[in-house]
């Protein structure tokens, strides 16, 4: 485990109660000694303040943390101001993303794609930030073709990204194939698989439909067969995701990025099995 980069993702709490819960979750997950925590934002950067507050609190607790930064709807001036604020808090990592277009959203702002954001961050701040970008082993749902998606990824790396975190997936072959294709293009940055615990069948199906992650048929049918038996869903899900993690690490993945859903137990259970 020591040679791998393990990280854990939170979303910013919307209420004071949510903030208290996240503090308790983070305290538990800190015991696992992840490399860093990352904190997401809402569509169109709607929770950028909550993201920053959460990151600052994590840093104050002596942990490393990376805010997600979306460029959708952002101007050069607004992104420049956010970067200056990040620097003032001594934040050294960013997860740079295009971000989802909010519903009914017309223009795309001054940045259309994540590679333009990465390029801008480098122009403005040099090597101050370690920049992580997104990767899509099962192809971005809005990509014209797998090849187009691969070239979009290449542009992000050439613009100055240091590493990538993938969308979650349950098919290890998709990840290994994607990494192999990037290596053929001469891309040698770490590509860390995103790991999503399986906790709730309907929620997982909804998420996966939205983001284009495939749930293998045998997994889907087995989950559906448990009905409302959440203990069986979680136990089976833990087995599936543990096997996935083991295969990824054995196959050369540089680490794992856990989508915690702001809960400590699922990530801890996976972690303990993978140690």
PDB file of C-alpha atoms in Angstrom:
ATOM      1  CA  UNK A   1       0.000   0.000   0.000  1.00  0.00           C
ATOM      2  CA  UNK A   2       2.864   2.350   0.797  1.00  0.00           C
ATOM      3  CA  UNK A   3       3.886   2.582  -2.863  1.00  0.00           C
ATOM      4  CA  UNK A   4       0.414   3.524  -3.997  1.00  0.00           C
ATOM      5  CA  UNK A   5      -1.378   6.873  -4.049  1.00  0.00           C
ATOM      6  CA  UNK A   6      -4.692   6.494  -2.245  1.00  0.00           C
ATOM      7  CA  UNK A   7      -7.039   9.470  -2.109  1.00  0.00           C
ATOM      8  CA  UNK A   8     -10.597  10.038  -0.917  1.00  0.00           C
ATOM      9  CA  UNK A   9     -13.271  12.320  -2.351  1.00  0.00           C
ATOM     10  CA  UNK A  10     -15.955  14.298  -0.503  1.00  0.00           C
ATOM     11  CA  UNK A  11     -18.698  16.619  -1.678  1.00  0.00           C
ATOM     12  CA  UNK A  12     -19.132  19.925   0.190  1.00  0.00           C
ATOM     13  CA  UNK A  13     -21.890  19.851   2.831  1.00  0.00           C
ATOM     14  CA  UNK A  14     -24.917  22.075   2.238  1.00  0.00           C
ATOM     15  CA  UNK A  15     -26.001  22.445   5.887  1.00  0.00           C
ATOM     16  CA  UNK A  16     -24.385  22.897   9.303  1.00  0.00           C
ATOM     17  CA  UNK A  17     -25.527  19.382  10.196  1.00  0.00           C
ATOM     18  CA  UNK A  18     -23.909  18.057   7.004  1.00  0.00           C
ATOM     19  CA  UNK A  19     -20.682  19.856   7.912  1.00  0.00           C
ATOM     20  CA  UNK A  20     -20.648  18.208  11.355  1.00  0.00           C
ATOM     21  CA  UNK A  21     -21.259  14.786   9.798  1.00  0.00           C
ATOM     22  CA  UNK A  22     -18.443  15.342   7.301  1.00  0.00           C
ATOM     23  CA  UNK A  23     -16.047  16.304  10.112  1.00  0.00           C
ATOM     24  CA  UNK A  24     -16.803  13.007  11.848  1.00  0.00           C
ATOM     25  CA  UNK A  25     -16.398  11.094   8.567  1.00  0.00           C
ATOM     26  CA  UNK A  26     -13.115  12.834   7.813  1.00  0.00           C
ATOM     27  CA  UNK A  27     -11.768  12.137  11.302  1.00  0.00           C
ATOM     28  CA  UNK A  28     -12.378   8.409  10.733  1.00  0.00           C
ATOM     29  CA  UNK A  29     -10.982   8.365   7.205  1.00  0.00           C
ATOM     30  CA  UNK A  30      -7.897  10.361   8.260  1.00  0.00           C
ATOM     31  CA  UNK A  31      -6.827   7.293  10.231  1.00  0.00           C
ATOM     32  CA  UNK A  32      -6.301   5.521   6.890  1.00  0.00           C
ATOM     33  CA  UNK A  33      -3.608   8.111   6.035  1.00  0.00           C
ATOM     34  CA  UNK A  34      -4.711   8.897   2.466  1.00  0.00           C
ATOM     35  CA  UNK A  35      -2.345  10.918   0.282  1.00  0.00           C
ATOM     36  CA  UNK A  36      -4.973  13.661   0.057  1.00  0.00           C
ATOM     37  CA  UNK A  37      -8.713  14.387   0.136  1.00  0.00           C
ATOM     38  CA  UNK A  38     -10.482  16.004  -2.811  1.00  0.00           C
ATOM     39  CA  UNK A  39     -13.661  18.088  -2.582  1.00  0.00           C
ATOM     40  CA  UNK A  40     -16.146  18.408  -5.448  1.00  0.00           C
ATOM     41  CA  UNK A  41     -18.436  21.297  -6.433  1.00  0.00           C
ATOM     42  CA  UNK A  42     -21.972  21.645  -7.804  1.00  0.00           C
ATOM     43  CA  UNK A  43     -22.947  22.099 -11.447  1.00  0.00           C
ATOM     44  CA  UNK A  44     -21.607  25.374 -12.793  1.00  0.00           C
ATOM     45  CA  UNK A  45     -19.411  25.783  -9.729  1.00  0.00           C
ATOM     46  CA  UNK A  46     -22.488  26.458  -7.579  1.00  0.00           C
ATOM     47  CA  UNK A  47     -20.806  25.358  -4.351  1.00  0.00           C
ATOM     48  CA  UNK A  48     -17.317  26.747  -4.987  1.00  0.00           C
ATOM     49  CA  UNK A  49     -17.436  28.556  -1.627  1.00  0.00           C
ATOM     50  CA  UNK A  50     -18.437  25.376   0.199  1.00  0.00           C
ATOM     51  CA  UNK A  51     -15.652  23.553  -1.636  1.00  0.00           C
ATOM     52  CA  UNK A  52     -13.046  26.072  -0.522  1.00  0.00           C
ATOM     53  CA  UNK A  53     -14.285  26.168   3.089  1.00  0.00           C
ATOM     54  CA  UNK A  54     -14.110  22.368   3.296  1.00  0.00           C
ATOM     55  CA  UNK A  55     -10.613  22.256   1.786  1.00  0.00           C
ATOM     56  CA  UNK A  56      -9.329  24.975   4.123  1.00  0.00           C
ATOM     57  CA  UNK A  57     -10.685  23.061   7.109  1.00  0.00           C
ATOM     58  CA  UNK A  58      -8.982  19.842   5.951  1.00  0.00           C
ATOM     59  CA  UNK A  59      -5.670  21.686   5.496  1.00  0.00           C
ATOM     60  CA  UNK A  60      -6.016  23.232   8.958  1.00  0.00           C
ATOM     61  CA  UNK A  61      -6.322  19.696  10.357  1.00  0.00           C
ATOM     62  CA  UNK A  62      -2.918  18.879   8.875  1.00  0.00           C
ATOM     63  CA  UNK A  63      -4.170  16.857   5.882  1.00  0.00           C
ATOM     64  CA  UNK A  64      -3.555  17.539   2.194  1.00  0.00           C
ATOM     65  CA  UNK A  65      -6.603  18.524   0.136  1.00  0.00           C
ATOM     66  CA  UNK A  66      -7.488  19.397  -3.449  1.00  0.00           C
ATOM     67  CA  UNK A  67     -10.493  21.502  -4.470  1.00  0.00           C
ATOM     68  CA  UNK A  68     -12.230  20.593  -7.701  1.00  0.00           C
ATOM     69  CA  UNK A  69     -12.295  23.557 -10.061  1.00  0.00           C
ATOM     70  CA  UNK A  70     -14.820  23.707 -12.890  1.00  0.00           C
ATOM     71  CA  UNK A  71     -14.371  26.142 -15.756  1.00  0.00           C
ATOM     72  CA  UNK A  72     -17.922  25.969 -17.144  1.00  0.00           C
ATOM     73  CA  UNK A  73     -19.453  29.435 -16.953  1.00  0.00           C
ATOM     74  CA  UNK A  74     -16.195  30.857 -15.606  1.00  0.00           C
ATOM     75  CA  UNK A  75     -14.391  33.863 -17.022  1.00  0.00           C
ATOM     76  CA  UNK A  76     -10.629  34.329 -17.048  1.00  0.00           C
ATOM     77  CA  UNK A  77     -11.057  36.951 -14.320  1.00  0.00           C
ATOM     78  CA  UNK A  78     -13.255  34.759 -12.093  1.00  0.00           C
ATOM     79  CA  UNK A  79     -10.917  31.751 -12.417  1.00  0.00           C
ATOM     80  CA  UNK A  80      -7.896  34.011 -11.822  1.00  0.00           C
ATOM     81  CA  UNK A  81      -9.528  35.255  -8.595  1.00  0.00           C
ATOM     82  CA  UNK A  82     -10.259  31.687  -7.444  1.00  0.00           C
ATOM     83  CA  UNK A  83      -6.646  30.630  -8.146  1.00  0.00           C
ATOM     84  CA  UNK A  84      -5.356  33.611  -6.154  1.00  0.00           C
ATOM     85  CA  UNK A  85      -7.617  32.628  -3.259  1.00  0.00           C
ATOM     86  CA  UNK A  86      -6.399  29.016  -3.438  1.00  0.00           C
ATOM     87  CA  UNK A  87      -2.794  30.230  -3.332  1.00  0.00           C
ATOM     88  CA  UNK A  88      -3.510  32.525  -0.380  1.00  0.00           C
ATOM     89  CA  UNK A  89      -4.620  29.434   1.576  1.00  0.00           C
ATOM     90  CA  UNK A  90      -1.492  27.559   0.468  1.00  0.00           C
ATOM     91  CA  UNK A  91      -3.520  25.018  -1.519  1.00  0.00           C
ATOM     92  CA  UNK A  92      -1.083  23.098  -3.742  1.00  0.00           C
ATOM     93  CA  UNK A  93      -3.384  20.672  -5.563  1.00  0.00           C
ATOM     94  CA  UNK A  94      -6.317  21.169  -7.924  1.00  0.00           C
ATOM     95  CA  UNK A  95      -8.630  18.749  -9.697  1.00  0.00           C
ATOM     96  CA  UNK A  96      -9.292  20.677 -12.929  1.00  0.00           C
ATOM     97  CA  UNK A  97     -12.484  19.822 -14.805  1.00  0.00           C
ATOM     98  CA  UNK A  98     -14.741  21.247 -17.449  1.00  0.00           C
ATOM     99  CA  UNK A  99     -17.691  20.471 -15.182  1.00  0.00           C
ATOM    100  CA  UNK A 100     -21.293  19.636 -15.987  1.00  0.00           C
ATOM    101  CA  UNK A 101     -23.447  22.166 -17.757  1.00  0.00           C
ATOM    102  CA  UNK A 102     -26.318  23.179 -15.454  1.00  0.00           C
ATOM    103  CA  UNK A 103     -29.748  22.498 -16.988  1.00  0.00           C
ATOM    104  CA  UNK A 104     -30.957  25.295 -19.224  1.00  0.00           C
ATOM    105  CA  UNK A 105     -27.437  26.652 -19.452  1.00  0.00           C
ATOM    106  CA  UNK A 106     -26.699  28.516 -22.679  1.00  0.00           C
ATOM    107  CA  UNK A 107     -23.146  29.747 -23.160  1.00  0.00           C
ATOM    108  CA  UNK A 108     -20.049  27.933 -22.018  1.00  0.00           C
ATOM    109  CA  UNK A 109     -18.157  30.957 -20.685  1.00  0.00           C
ATOM    110  CA  UNK A 110     -14.589  31.690 -21.730  1.00  0.00           C
ATOM    111  CA  UNK A 111     -13.389  28.118 -21.260  1.00  0.00           C
ATOM    112  CA  UNK A 112     -14.969  25.387 -23.359  1.00  0.00           C
ATOM    113  CA  UNK A 113     -12.823  22.425 -22.345  1.00  0.00           C
ATOM    114  CA  UNK A 114     -10.735  21.285 -19.404  1.00  0.00           C
ATOM    115  CA  UNK A 115      -7.483  21.517 -21.396  1.00  0.00           C
ATOM    116  CA  UNK A 116      -8.060  25.284 -21.727  1.00  0.00           C
ATOM    117  CA  UNK A 117      -8.476  25.507 -17.948  1.00  0.00           C
ATOM    118  CA  UNK A 118      -5.284  23.494 -17.335  1.00  0.00           C
ATOM    119  CA  UNK A 119      -3.368  25.710 -19.753  1.00  0.00           C
ATOM    120  CA  UNK A 120      -4.688  28.846 -18.016  1.00  0.00           C
ATOM    121  CA  UNK A 121      -3.745  27.557 -14.544  1.00  0.00           C
ATOM    122  CA  UNK A 122      -0.201  26.882 -15.768  1.00  0.00           C
ATOM    123  CA  UNK A 123       0.068  30.315 -17.426  1.00  0.00           C
ATOM    124  CA  UNK A 124      -1.155  32.083 -14.294  1.00  0.00           C
ATOM    125  CA  UNK A 125       0.552  30.061 -11.566  1.00  0.00           C
ATOM    126  CA  UNK A 126       3.442  28.102 -13.125  1.00  0.00           C
ATOM    127  CA  UNK A 127       4.204  24.942 -11.165  1.00  0.00           C
ATOM    128  CA  UNK A 128       2.479  26.055  -7.958  1.00  0.00           C
ATOM    129  CA  UNK A 129      -0.333  23.499  -8.287  1.00  0.00           C
ATOM    130  CA  UNK A 130      -0.265  19.774  -8.862  1.00  0.00           C
ATOM    131  CA  UNK A 131      -3.089  19.396 -11.376  1.00  0.00           C
ATOM    132  CA  UNK A 132      -5.247  16.279 -11.648  1.00  0.00           C
ATOM    133  CA  UNK A 133      -7.706  15.894 -14.525  1.00  0.00           C
ATOM    134  CA  UNK A 134     -10.507  13.431 -15.305  1.00  0.00           C
ATOM    135  CA  UNK A 135     -10.194  10.320 -17.468  1.00  0.00           C
ATOM    136  CA  UNK A 136     -12.977   8.165 -18.903  1.00  0.00           C
ATOM    137  CA  UNK A 137     -11.996   4.512 -19.464  1.00  0.00           C
ATOM    138  CA  UNK A 138     -15.521   3.781 -20.771  1.00  0.00           C
ATOM    139  CA  UNK A 139     -15.551   6.973 -22.911  1.00  0.00           C
ATOM    140  CA  UNK A 140     -17.056  10.318 -21.885  1.00  0.00           C
ATOM    141  CA  UNK A 141     -20.841  10.220 -22.510  1.00  0.00           C
ATOM    142  CA  UNK A 142     -20.622  13.358 -24.677  1.00  0.00           C
ATOM    143  CA  UNK A 143     -17.601  12.271 -26.740  1.00  0.00           C
ATOM    144  CA  UNK A 144     -18.136  11.863 -30.500  1.00  0.00           C
ATOM    145  CA  UNK A 145     -16.058   8.674 -30.502  1.00  0.00           C
ATOM    146  CA  UNK A 146     -13.560   6.764 -28.329  1.00  0.00           C
ATOM    147  CA  UNK A 147     -10.712   8.201 -30.417  1.00  0.00           C
ATOM    148  CA  UNK A 148     -12.004  11.758 -29.943  1.00  0.00           C
ATOM    149  CA  UNK A 149     -12.182  11.156 -26.208  1.00  0.00           C
ATOM    150  CA  UNK A 150      -8.616   9.844 -26.134  1.00  0.00           C
ATOM    151  CA  UNK A 151      -7.356  12.923 -28.008  1.00  0.00           C
ATOM    152  CA  UNK A 152      -9.250  15.208 -25.604  1.00  0.00           C
ATOM    153  CA  UNK A 153      -7.441  13.461 -22.744  1.00  0.00           C
ATOM    154  CA  UNK A 154      -4.109  13.895 -24.514  1.00  0.00           C
ATOM    155  CA  UNK A 155      -4.766  17.646 -24.858  1.00  0.00           C
ATOM    156  CA  UNK A 156      -5.324  17.947 -21.092  1.00  0.00           C
ATOM    157  CA  UNK A 157      -2.027  16.228 -20.332  1.00  0.00           C
ATOM    158  CA  UNK A 158      -0.113  18.272 -22.929  1.00  0.00           C
ATOM    159  CA  UNK A 159      -1.621  21.441 -21.419  1.00  0.00           C
ATOM    160  CA  UNK A 160       0.198  20.628 -18.175  1.00  0.00           C
ATOM    161  CA  UNK A 161      -1.764  18.102 -16.078  1.00  0.00           C
ATOM    162  CA  UNK A 162       0.342  16.000 -13.689  1.00  0.00           C
ATOM    163  CA  UNK A 163      -2.014  13.041 -13.238  1.00  0.00           C
ATOM    164  CA  UNK A 164      -5.537  11.807 -13.885  1.00  0.00           C
ATOM    165  CA  UNK A 165      -8.388  10.315 -11.872  1.00  0.00           C
ATOM    166  CA  UNK A 166     -10.896   8.146 -13.719  1.00  0.00           C
ATOM    167  CA  UNK A 167     -14.657   8.109 -13.681  1.00  0.00           C
ATOM    168  CA  UNK A 168     -15.716   5.065 -11.671  1.00  0.00           C
ATOM    169  CA  UNK A 169     -16.152   1.760 -13.508  1.00  0.00           C
ATOM    170  CA  UNK A 170     -16.603  -1.922 -12.676  1.00  0.00           C
ATOM    171  CA  UNK A 171     -14.834  -3.384 -15.692  1.00  0.00           C
ATOM    172  CA  UNK A 172     -11.074  -3.540 -15.101  1.00  0.00           C
ATOM    173  CA  UNK A 173     -10.414  -4.353 -18.775  1.00  0.00           C
ATOM    174  CA  UNK A 174     -11.760  -0.931 -19.774  1.00  0.00           C
ATOM    175  CA  UNK A 175      -9.177   0.706 -17.503  1.00  0.00           C
ATOM    176  CA  UNK A 176      -6.224  -1.377 -18.694  1.00  0.00           C
ATOM    177  CA  UNK A 177      -7.171  -0.819 -22.341  1.00  0.00           C
ATOM    178  CA  UNK A 178      -7.437   2.949 -21.771  1.00  0.00           C
ATOM    179  CA  UNK A 179      -4.047   3.111 -20.040  1.00  0.00           C
ATOM    180  CA  UNK A 180      -2.458   1.076 -22.839  1.00  0.00           C
ATOM    181  CA  UNK A 181      -3.861   3.470 -25.460  1.00  0.00           C
ATOM    182  CA  UNK A 182      -2.564   6.521 -23.588  1.00  0.00           C
ATOM    183  CA  UNK A 183       0.911   4.958 -23.297  1.00  0.00           C
ATOM    184  CA  UNK A 184       0.948   4.441 -27.080  1.00  0.00           C
ATOM    185  CA  UNK A 185       0.389   8.198 -27.418  1.00  0.00           C
ATOM    186  CA  UNK A 186       3.429   8.789 -25.199  1.00  0.00           C
ATOM    187  CA  UNK A 187       1.380   9.842 -22.153  1.00  0.00           C
ATOM    188  CA  UNK A 188       3.106   8.613 -19.024  1.00  0.00           C
ATOM    189  CA  UNK A 189       1.305  10.408 -16.180  1.00  0.00           C
ATOM    190  CA  UNK A 190      -0.275   8.331 -13.372  1.00  0.00           C
ATOM    191  CA  UNK A 191      -3.889   7.403 -14.179  1.00  0.00           C
ATOM    192  CA  UNK A 192      -5.592   6.563 -10.873  1.00  0.00           C
ATOM    193  CA  UNK A 193      -8.816   4.524 -10.998  1.00  0.00           C
ATOM    194  CA  UNK A 194     -11.861   6.065  -9.314  1.00  0.00           C
ATOM    195  CA  UNK A 195     -13.569   3.533  -7.040  1.00  0.00           C
ATOM    196  CA  UNK A 196     -17.286   3.751  -6.234  1.00  0.00           C
ATOM    197  CA  UNK A 197     -18.571   1.554  -3.381  1.00  0.00           C
ATOM    198  CA  UNK A 198     -21.881  -0.199  -4.105  1.00  0.00           C
ATOM    199  CA  UNK A 199     -24.384   0.778  -1.402  1.00  0.00           C
ATOM    200  CA  UNK A 200     -27.746   1.279  -3.050  1.00  0.00           C
ATOM    201  CA  UNK A 201     -28.965  -0.319  -6.279  1.00  0.00           C
ATOM    202  CA  UNK A 202     -31.341   2.406  -7.522  1.00  0.00           C
ATOM    203  CA  UNK A 203     -28.901   5.203  -6.685  1.00  0.00           C
ATOM    204  CA  UNK A 204     -26.078   3.391  -8.475  1.00  0.00           C
ATOM    205  CA  UNK A 205     -28.224   2.846 -11.587  1.00  0.00           C
ATOM    206  CA  UNK A 206     -29.205   6.532 -11.640  1.00  0.00           C
ATOM    207  CA  UNK A 207     -25.607   7.728 -11.230  1.00  0.00           C
ATOM    208  CA  UNK A 208     -24.332   5.320 -13.843  1.00  0.00           C
ATOM    209  CA  UNK A 209     -26.953   6.302 -16.427  1.00  0.00           C
ATOM    210  CA  UNK A 210     -25.976   9.957 -15.950  1.00  0.00           C
ATOM    211  CA  UNK A 211     -22.222   9.527 -16.228  1.00  0.00           C
ATOM    212  CA  UNK A 212     -22.001   6.653 -18.709  1.00  0.00           C
ATOM    213  CA  UNK A 213     -20.479   4.104 -16.314  1.00  0.00           C
ATOM    214  CA  UNK A 214     -21.409   0.537 -17.244  1.00  0.00           C
ATOM    215  CA  UNK A 215     -22.642  -1.909 -14.622  1.00  0.00           C
ATOM    216  CA  UNK A 216     -21.827  -5.431 -15.847  1.00  0.00           C
ATOM    217  CA  UNK A 217     -24.999  -7.428 -16.500  1.00  0.00           C
ATOM    218  CA  UNK A 218     -24.193 -10.120 -13.923  1.00  0.00           C
ATOM    219  CA  UNK A 219     -23.630  -7.461 -11.233  1.00  0.00           C
ATOM    220  CA  UNK A 220     -26.807  -5.600 -12.158  1.00  0.00           C
ATOM    221  CA  UNK A 221     -28.989  -8.722 -12.111  1.00  0.00           C
ATOM    222  CA  UNK A 222     -27.525  -9.918  -8.823  1.00  0.00           C
ATOM    223  CA  UNK A 223     -28.076  -6.493  -7.197  1.00  0.00           C
ATOM    224  CA  UNK A 224     -31.637  -6.334  -8.531  1.00  0.00           C
ATOM    225  CA  UNK A 225     -32.344  -9.809  -7.117  1.00  0.00           C
ATOM    226  CA  UNK A 226     -31.676  -8.609  -3.558  1.00  0.00           C
ATOM    227  CA  UNK A 227     -34.662  -6.214  -3.693  1.00  0.00           C
ATOM    228  CA  UNK A 228     -34.703  -4.093  -0.528  1.00  0.00           C
ATOM    229  CA  UNK A 229     -32.194  -6.281   1.318  1.00  0.00           C
ATOM    230  CA  UNK A 230     -29.597  -3.564   1.795  1.00  0.00           C
ATOM    231  CA  UNK A 231     -27.266  -5.754   3.895  1.00  0.00           C
ATOM    232  CA  UNK A 232     -26.960  -8.251   1.015  1.00  0.00           C
ATOM    233  CA  UNK A 233     -26.482  -5.447  -1.525  1.00  0.00           C
ATOM    234  CA  UNK A 234     -23.645  -3.983   0.565  1.00  0.00           C
ATOM    235  CA  UNK A 235     -21.996  -7.354   1.232  1.00  0.00           C
ATOM    236  CA  UNK A 236     -22.105  -8.362  -2.442  1.00  0.00           C
ATOM    237  CA  UNK A 237     -21.011  -4.853  -3.504  1.00  0.00           C
ATOM    238  CA  UNK A 238     -18.045  -4.998  -1.138  1.00  0.00           C
ATOM    239  CA  UNK A 239     -16.922  -8.305  -2.669  1.00  0.00           C
ATOM    240  CA  UNK A 240     -17.263  -6.998  -6.249  1.00  0.00           C
ATOM    241  CA  UNK A 241     -15.420  -3.743  -5.589  1.00  0.00           C
ATOM    242  CA  UNK A 242     -12.692  -5.432  -3.500  1.00  0.00           C
ATOM    243  CA  UNK A 243     -11.974  -7.850  -6.359  1.00  0.00           C
ATOM    244  CA  UNK A 244     -11.899  -4.914  -8.779  1.00  0.00           C
ATOM    245  CA  UNK A 245      -9.437  -3.004  -6.562  1.00  0.00           C
ATOM    246  CA  UNK A 246      -7.202  -6.060  -6.165  1.00  0.00           C
ATOM    247  CA  UNK A 247      -7.111  -6.624  -9.899  1.00  0.00           C
ATOM    248  CA  UNK A 248      -6.364  -2.967 -10.659  1.00  0.00           C
ATOM    249  CA  UNK A 249      -3.488  -2.764  -8.161  1.00  0.00           C
ATOM    250  CA  UNK A 250      -2.063  -6.125  -9.260  1.00  0.00           C
ATOM    251  CA  UNK A 251      -2.240  -4.920 -12.877  1.00  0.00           C
ATOM    252  CA  UNK A 252      -0.171  -1.817 -12.188  1.00  0.00           C
ATOM    253  CA  UNK A 253      -2.667   0.911 -11.204  1.00  0.00           C
ATOM    254  CA  UNK A 254      -0.696   3.612  -9.319  1.00  0.00           C
ATOM    255  CA  UNK A 255      -3.307   3.851  -6.552  1.00  0.00           C
ATOM    256  CA  UNK A 256      -7.059   4.231  -6.030  1.00  0.00           C
ATOM    257  CA  UNK A 257      -9.312   7.266  -5.608  1.00  0.00           C
ATOM    258  CA  UNK A 258     -12.309   6.434  -3.386  1.00  0.00           C
ATOM    259  CA  UNK A 259     -15.638   8.179  -3.971  1.00  0.00           C
ATOM    260  CA  UNK A 260     -16.671   8.186  -0.303  1.00  0.00           C
ATOM    261  CA  UNK A 261     -20.190   9.661  -0.708  1.00  0.00           C
ATOM    262  CA  UNK A 262     -19.320  11.443   2.587  1.00  0.00           C
ATOM    263  CA  UNK A 263     -19.506   8.149   4.488  1.00  0.00           C
ATOM    264  CA  UNK A 264     -16.618   6.558   6.366  1.00  0.00           C
ATOM    265  CA  UNK A 265     -17.725   2.907   6.585  1.00  0.00           C
ATOM    266  CA  UNK A 266     -17.761   1.860   2.872  1.00  0.00           C
ATOM    267  CA  UNK A 267     -14.306   3.261   2.084  1.00  0.00           C
ATOM    268  CA  UNK A 268     -12.854   1.905   5.346  1.00  0.00           C
ATOM    269  CA  UNK A 269     -14.222  -1.588   4.648  1.00  0.00           C
ATOM    270  CA  UNK A 270     -12.715  -1.603   1.146  1.00  0.00           C
ATOM    271  CA  UNK A 271      -9.432  -0.170   2.384  1.00  0.00           C
ATOM    272  CA  UNK A 272      -9.040  -2.804   5.093  1.00  0.00           C
ATOM    273  CA  UNK A 273      -9.575  -5.587   2.578  1.00  0.00           C
ATOM    274  CA  UNK A 274      -7.071  -4.111   0.144  1.00  0.00           C
ATOM    275  CA  UNK A 275      -4.275  -3.462   2.665  1.00  0.00           C
TER     276      UNK A 275
END
